[in-house]
Structures are given as C-alpha cells and as structure tokens.
Coordinates of C-alpha atoms in Angstrom, one line a residue:
X20 CA -13.8 1.2 42.2
X21 CA -15.2 0.2 38.7
X22 CA -12.6 2.7 37.1
X23 CA -9.7 1.2 38.7
X24 CA -10.8 -2.3 38.3
X25 CA -11.4 -1.7 34.3
X26 CA -8.1 0.1 34.1
X27 CA -5.8 -2.3 36.1
X28 CA -8.0 -5.6 34.4
X29 CA -7.9 -4.2 30.8
X30 CA -4.1 -3.0 30.9
X31 CA -2.7 -6.0 32.4
X32 CA -4.5 -7.9 29.4
X33 CA -2.9 -5.6 26.9
X34 CA 0.2 -5.9 28.7
X35 CA 0.3 -9.7 28.6
X36 CA -0.9 -10.0 25.2
X37 CA 1.9 -7.5 23.9
X38 CA 4.6 -10.3 25.4
X39 CA 3.2 -12.8 22.5
X40 CA 1.9 -10.4 19.7
X41 CA 3.4 -12.4 17.5
X42 CA 1.6 -15.5 18.3
X43 CA -1.7 -14.0 18.5
X44 CA -4.3 -15.6 16.9
X45 CA -7.3 -13.4 15.0
X46 CA -9.4 -14.0 17.2
X47 CA -7.3 -12.8 20.5
X48 CA -6.2 -9.8 18.4
X49 CA -9.9 -8.9 18.6
X50 CA -9.8 -9.4 22.0
X51 CA -7.3 -7.2 22.7
X52 CA -8.6 -4.7 20.7
X53 CA -12.1 -4.8 23.0
X54 CA -9.4 -4.5 25.8
X55 CA -8.1 -1.4 24.3
X56 CA -11.8 0.2 23.9
X57 CA -12.5 -0.8 27.6
X58 CA -9.6 0.8 28.6
X59 CA -10.6 3.5 26.9
X60 CA -13.5 4.1 28.5
X61 CA -12.2 4.0 31.5
X62 CA -9.3 6.4 30.9
X63 CA -10.7 8.9 28.8
X64 CA -14.2 8.8 30.7
X65 CA -14.3 7.8 34.0
X66 CA -12.4 10.6 35.3
X67 CA -15.1 13.2 34.2
X68 CA -17.6 11.6 35.5
X69 CA -16.2 10.3 38.6
X70 CA -15.4 14.2 39.2
X71 CA -18.8 15.4 38.6
X72 CA -20.5 12.6 40.6
X73 CA -18.2 13.9 43.9
X74 CA -19.0 17.1 42.8
X75 CA -22.9 16.8 42.4
X76 CA -23.0 18.8 38.8
X77 CA -21.0 18.5 35.3
X78 CA -18.4 20.3 36.0
X79 CA -16.1 20.6 32.4
X80 CA -18.5 22.8 30.3
X81 CA -20.4 22.1 27.1
X82 CA -17.4 21.5 25.2
X83 CA -16.0 19.0 28.4
X84 CA -19.7 17.4 27.7
X85 CA -19.4 16.8 23.9
X86 CA -16.0 15.2 24.2
X87 CA -17.1 12.6 27.1
X88 CA -20.4 12.1 25.0
X89 CA -18.2 11.4 21.8
X90 CA -15.4 9.2 23.7
X91 CA -18.3 7.3 25.6
X92 CA -20.2 6.3 22.2
X93 CA -17.0 6.0 20.2
X94 CA -15.5 3.2 22.6
X95 CA -18.6 1.5 23.2
X96 CA -19.3 1.4 19.3
X97 CA -15.9 -0.1 18.8
X98 CA -16.3 -2.6 21.7
X99 CA -19.6 -4.1 20.4
X100 CA -18.5 -4.0 16.2
X101 CA -15.4 -5.8 17.8
X102 CA -17.3 -8.5 19.4
X103 CA -19.8 -8.6 16.3
X104 CA -17.0 -9.2 14.3
X105 CA -15.4 -12.0 17.0
X106 CA -18.6 -13.5 17.0
X107 CA -18.4 -13.7 12.7
X108 CA -14.7 -15.0 13.1
X109 CA -15.9 -18.0 15.4
X110 CA -19.1 -19.0 13.4
X111 CA -16.6 -19.1 10.6
X112 CA -13.8 -21.2 12.2
X113 CA -16.4 -23.6 13.7
X114 CA -19.1 -23.7 11.4
X115 CA -17.7 -23.3 8.2
X116 CA -14.2 -24.4 8.4
X117 CA -12.7 -24.1 5.0
X118 CA -13.7 -20.2 5.3
X119 CA -12.3 -20.1 8.9
X120 CA -9.1 -21.7 7.8
X121 CA -8.5 -19.0 5.3
X122 CA -8.9 -16.0 8.2
X123 CA -5.1 -14.8 8.7
X124 CA -3.4 -12.5 10.8
X125 CA -3.5 -9.6 8.1
X126 CA -7.4 -10.1 7.9
X127 CA -7.3 -9.5 11.7
X128 CA -5.9 -6.2 11.4
X129 CA -7.9 -4.7 8.0
X130 CA -10.7 -5.8 10.2
X131 CA -9.9 -3.5 12.7
X132 CA -9.0 -0.7 10.7
X133 CA -12.8 -1.3 9.5
X134 CA -14.2 -1.5 13.2
X135 CA -12.4 2.0 14.1
X136 CA -13.6 3.7 10.7
X137 CA -17.1 2.1 11.8
X138 CA -16.7 3.6 15.3
X139 CA -15.6 7.1 14.1
X140 CA -18.0 7.9 11.6
X141 CA -21.1 7.0 14.2
X142 CA -19.8 8.8 16.8
X143 CA -19.0 12.1 14.6
X144 CA -22.3 11.9 12.9
X145 CA -23.9 14.4 15.9
X146 CA -21.2 17.0 15.1
X147 CA -22.3 17.2 11.6
X148 CA -25.6 18.6 12.8
X149 CA -27.8 15.4 12.4
X150 CA -27.6 15.1 16.1
X151 CA -26.1 16.2 19.3
X152 CA -24.5 14.9 22.7
X153 CA -26.1 16.2 26.0
X154 CA -26.4 15.8 29.6
X155 CA -27.8 12.8 31.1
X156 CA -31.2 13.6 33.2
X157 CA -29.4 13.1 35.9
X158 CA -26.5 15.7 35.3
X159 CA -23.6 14.4 36.0
X160 CA -22.5 12.7 32.6
X161 CA -23.2 12.9 28.9
X162 CA -24.2 11.2 26.5
X163 CA -26.5 10.9 22.6
X164 CA -29.0 13.4 22.8
X165 CA -31.6 10.8 22.8
X166 CA -34.3 13.6 23.6
X167 CA -34.3 14.9 19.7
X168 CA -36.6 12.5 18.9
X169 CA -39.1 14.4 20.7
X170 CA -38.4 17.6 18.8
X171 CA -38.5 16.7 14.9
X172 CA -38.4 14.2 12.6
X173 CA -35.0 14.3 11.6
X174 CA -34.3 13.8 15.3
X175 CA -36.3 10.5 15.4
X176 CA -34.4 9.5 12.3
X177 CA -31.2 10.0 13.6
X178 CA -31.9 8.1 16.8
X179 CA -33.3 4.9 14.9
X180 CA -30.4 4.9 12.5
X181 CA -28.1 5.0 16.0
X182 CA -30.3 2.1 17.1
X183 CA -30.3 0.0 14.5
X184 CA -26.5 0.3 13.1
X185 CA -25.0 0.8 16.4
X186 CA -27.0 -1.8 18.5
X187 CA -29.8 -3.9 17.1
X188 CA -27.8 -4.9 13.7
X189 CA -24.8 -5.9 15.6
X190 CA -26.8 -8.0 18.5
X191 CA -28.4 -9.9 16.0
X192 CA -25.5 -10.8 14.4
X193 CA -23.5 -11.8 17.5
X194 CA -26.9 -14.0 18.7
X195 CA -27.4 -15.5 15.2
X196 CA -23.4 -16.6 15.0
X197 CA -23.7 -17.8 18.5
X198 CA -27.1 -19.9 17.9
X199 CA -25.4 -21.5 14.8
X200 CA -22.4 -22.4 16.6
X201 CA -24.3 -23.9 19.4
X202 CA -26.1 -26.3 17.1
X203 CA -22.9 -27.1 15.1
X204 CA -21.4 -28.1 18.9
X205 CA -24.1 -30.3 19.6
X206 CA -24.0 -32.0 16.0
X207 CA -19.9 -32.8 16.0
X208 CA -19.2 -33.2 19.3
X209 CA -18.7 -37.2 18.6
X210 CA -17.5 -36.9 15.1
X211 CA -14.2 -35.1 16.8
X212 CA -13.8 -37.7 19.6
X213 CA -12.8 -39.8 16.6
X214 CA -10.1 -37.8 15.2
X215 CA -6.5 -37.7 16.2
X216 CA -5.1 -35.7 19.3
X217 CA -3.6 -32.8 17.2
X218 CA -7.2 -32.1 15.7
X219 CA -8.9 -32.5 19.5
X220 CA -6.2 -30.1 20.6
X221 CA -7.2 -27.8 17.9
X222 CA -10.9 -28.1 18.3
X223 CA -10.5 -27.5 22.3
X224 CA -8.6 -24.3 21.9
X225 CA -11.3 -23.1 19.1
X226 CA -14.0 -23.6 21.8
X227 CA -12.1 -22.1 24.4
X228 CA -12.1 -18.9 22.5
X229 CA -15.5 -19.2 21.4
X230 CA -16.4 -19.2 25.2
X231 CA -14.5 -16.6 26.0
X232 CA -16.4 -14.5 22.8
X233 CA -19.7 -16.2 24.1
X234 CA -19.3 -14.7 27.6
X235 CA -17.9 -11.3 26.4
X236 CA -20.6 -10.6 24.7
X237 CA -23.6 -11.7 26.9
X238 CA -21.6 -9.6 29.6
X239 CA -21.6 -6.6 27.5
X240 CA -25.6 -7.0 26.2
X241 CA -26.5 -7.7 29.8
X242 CA -24.9 -4.6 30.8
X243 CA -25.8 -2.5 27.9
X244 CA -29.7 -3.6 27.0
X245 CA -31.0 -1.6 30.4
X246 CA -29.5 1.2 29.5
X247 CA -30.8 1.1 25.8
X248 CA -34.2 0.5 26.8
X249 CA -34.2 3.7 28.8
X250 CA -32.6 5.5 26.3
X251 CA -35.4 4.5 23.8
X252 CA -38.0 5.1 26.2
X253 CA -36.9 8.6 26.8
X254 CA -36.6 9.0 23.3
X255 CA -39.7 8.0 22.0
X256 CA -42.1 7.8 25.3
X257 CA -43.9 11.1 27.3
X258 CA -41.3 13.9 28.5
X259 CA -39.7 13.2 31.9
X260 CA -41.6 9.8 32.0
X261 CA -38.5 8.4 33.0
X262 CA -37.8 9.0 36.8
X263 CA -34.5 10.3 37.2
X264 CA -33.1 8.4 39.9
X265 CA -33.9 5.2 37.9
X266 CA -32.0 6.7 34.9
X267 CA -28.9 6.4 37.2
X268 CA -29.0 2.8 37.8
X269 CA -29.0 1.3 33.8
X270 CA -25.9 4.4 33.2
X271 CA -23.6 3.1 35.9
X272 CA -24.5 -0.7 34.6
X273 CA -23.5 0.1 31.5
X274 CA -20.3 1.6 32.0
X275 CA -19.4 -1.3 34.5
X276 CA -19.3 -3.3 31.2
X277 CA -15.3 -2.5 30.7
X278 CA -14.8 -4.6 34.3
X279 CA -16.0 -7.8 33.4
X280 CA -14.0 -9.0 30.5
X281 CA -10.6 -9.3 32.1
X282 CA -12.2 -11.4 34.8
X283 CA -13.7 -13.7 32.0
X284 CA -10.5 -14.1 30.3
X285 CA -8.9 -15.3 33.5
X286 CA -11.5 -17.7 34.5
X287 CA -11.6 -19.4 31.2
X288 CA -7.6 -19.0 30.8
X289 CA -7.6 -21.0 34.6
X290 CA -9.9 -23.4 33.8
X291 CA -8.3 -24.2 30.4
X292 CA -4.7 -24.6 32.0
X293 CA -6.3 -27.2 34.7
X294 CA -7.9 -29.1 31.8
X295 CA -4.7 -28.8 29.8
X296 CA -2.4 -30.0 32.7
X297 CA -4.8 -32.7 33.8
X298 CA -4.7 -34.2 30.3
X299 CA -1.2 -34.1 30.8
X300 CA -1.1 -35.9 34.0
X301 CA -3.0 -38.4 32.3
X302 CA -1.4 -38.9 29.1
X303 CA 2.1 -39.4 31.4
X304 CA 0.2 -41.8 33.4
X305 CA -0.9 -44.1 30.3
X306 CA 2.7 -43.5 29.2
X307 CA 4.1 -45.3 32.5
X308 CA 1.6 -48.0 32.8
X309 CA 2.8 -48.9 29.5

C-alpha cells in the first residue's frame, strides 16, 4: 500500500509540476527534486522488499542486496539534503531578504547538482572498502552495515561519519533555519500588514512555501529518527541487543516517509486556494459596496 500510494502521489506531483516547469520558483524546483527522490525510493527499492516480505527471505542475492542498500541510502540522503537546501532557501527568503531576492532558478539547478553529487559520494563510499551494505536483522531488506562499528575502529569512524554528515549536520541546519524563521515571522507579521497588496500577496506565497517545507521536514525526521536510533543502538550497543521484531517497525516507518509528502502538498495547496478564493470574494464584495 505504501509503495503504490507513494508512487502514484509523487508521480502526480512530478507530472503536474512538468506542466508549469518554466514558472517554478527555486523552492518549488527543490520540492520537485524531493518528489523525484521519493519516487526513486518507491520504484527502485520497494519492489525488492515487497517480494522478499512475501517470500519471508531476501530473494536477490548479495549483488541485489548491495544495490538495494545503495539505492535506499542514495535517495534517502538526497531527500534529506534537498530538505536542508529548502530550509536554507526559506531562511534566506524570510530572514535575509537581500540575499533571498538574489536566489534565482539557475542557482536552484546548481544546488541540485551539488545535492546529487553529495548523495552519490556518501552512498558510494561503502563500495570503496570503507564500509559495506548488509541484510537487516529480519532478513528481508538491506541497509548500511551498521554492525561494522562492533568490529573495528575504522568501522566506528565510518558509522560516525555517516551519522554526522548524512543525519546530524543536515538536521541541525534544518532546525536552525526554521527556528529563526518562526522568530522572524512573529516579529514581522504586524509590519507586513501595513504594506500594499502586492507585497502582502508575495509574503503569503512565501509563507505557504515555508509551511510546506516545515511540514515535509517534520514528517521526514519523525519517520527516520526512530530508524536512526535503532541503527545507532545496533552499532554501538551490545550485539543482538535490539529484538528482531522491534527492528522491523522503524524500517517500515522510515520507508513510508515517501508517501507523506504528496499529501502535504495537496493539503497546503487546497488550504491556500480556499484562502485565496475567500480573499477574492471579499475584494469583489468590497468593490460592489463601493
């Protein structure tokens, strides 16, 4: 169900965005990239795990395991770094307008190239002998070999590097950006009310994009943090200290993150459309009364 809904939802987002690709703002381009990452997780990874779940064992051998682990980590890392870039874009647009107005579409495409290069680097590092991909404890999917931290100091360095550069640092940037945005919005809401309609409309649109980004980041982190906690516990805790049955739940929760984002887009868009239509009705009635 998760695989079907995430595939249809993210495919729909990409299709609708392609119709207005020349009008997409930088933050919307990043949102499309996030949908591409989520679609990649759904299309490339989920068929492998679904077949293995029904078969009660991993069905695709060692090469298939490494491919599945690489694809899952590649698209997952791409999603998180994309959300980090979106949070920085929102931070500059809301808190530092002089820099925010400087950001254009071509900067967004440069940022996309950096995001894909970053994800490719960290997903491919295990193939260089520094780390590895291995089956999950329940045996029906594969992931980074967190258990290398139990074997050697090099394994611990690998796991800590992955945790810092692909989870902790991006999460810290996201939290910092949105905390600063919330503080800024609280202090500037009254000021915007005195501006003309065009500036107010621009502010409303920026806040709509910011709400979408905040909800997406919150959903992603809530889905992936339990998995990260279990992985760290497996890496640095006692061997076999995590029950196999318990380790399944965070994995399924993390993989379901790709399903939430299209729902968030639609809820915010519908709410924004209703507010906008309400505003138009109010304006038309005001003209009639005049």
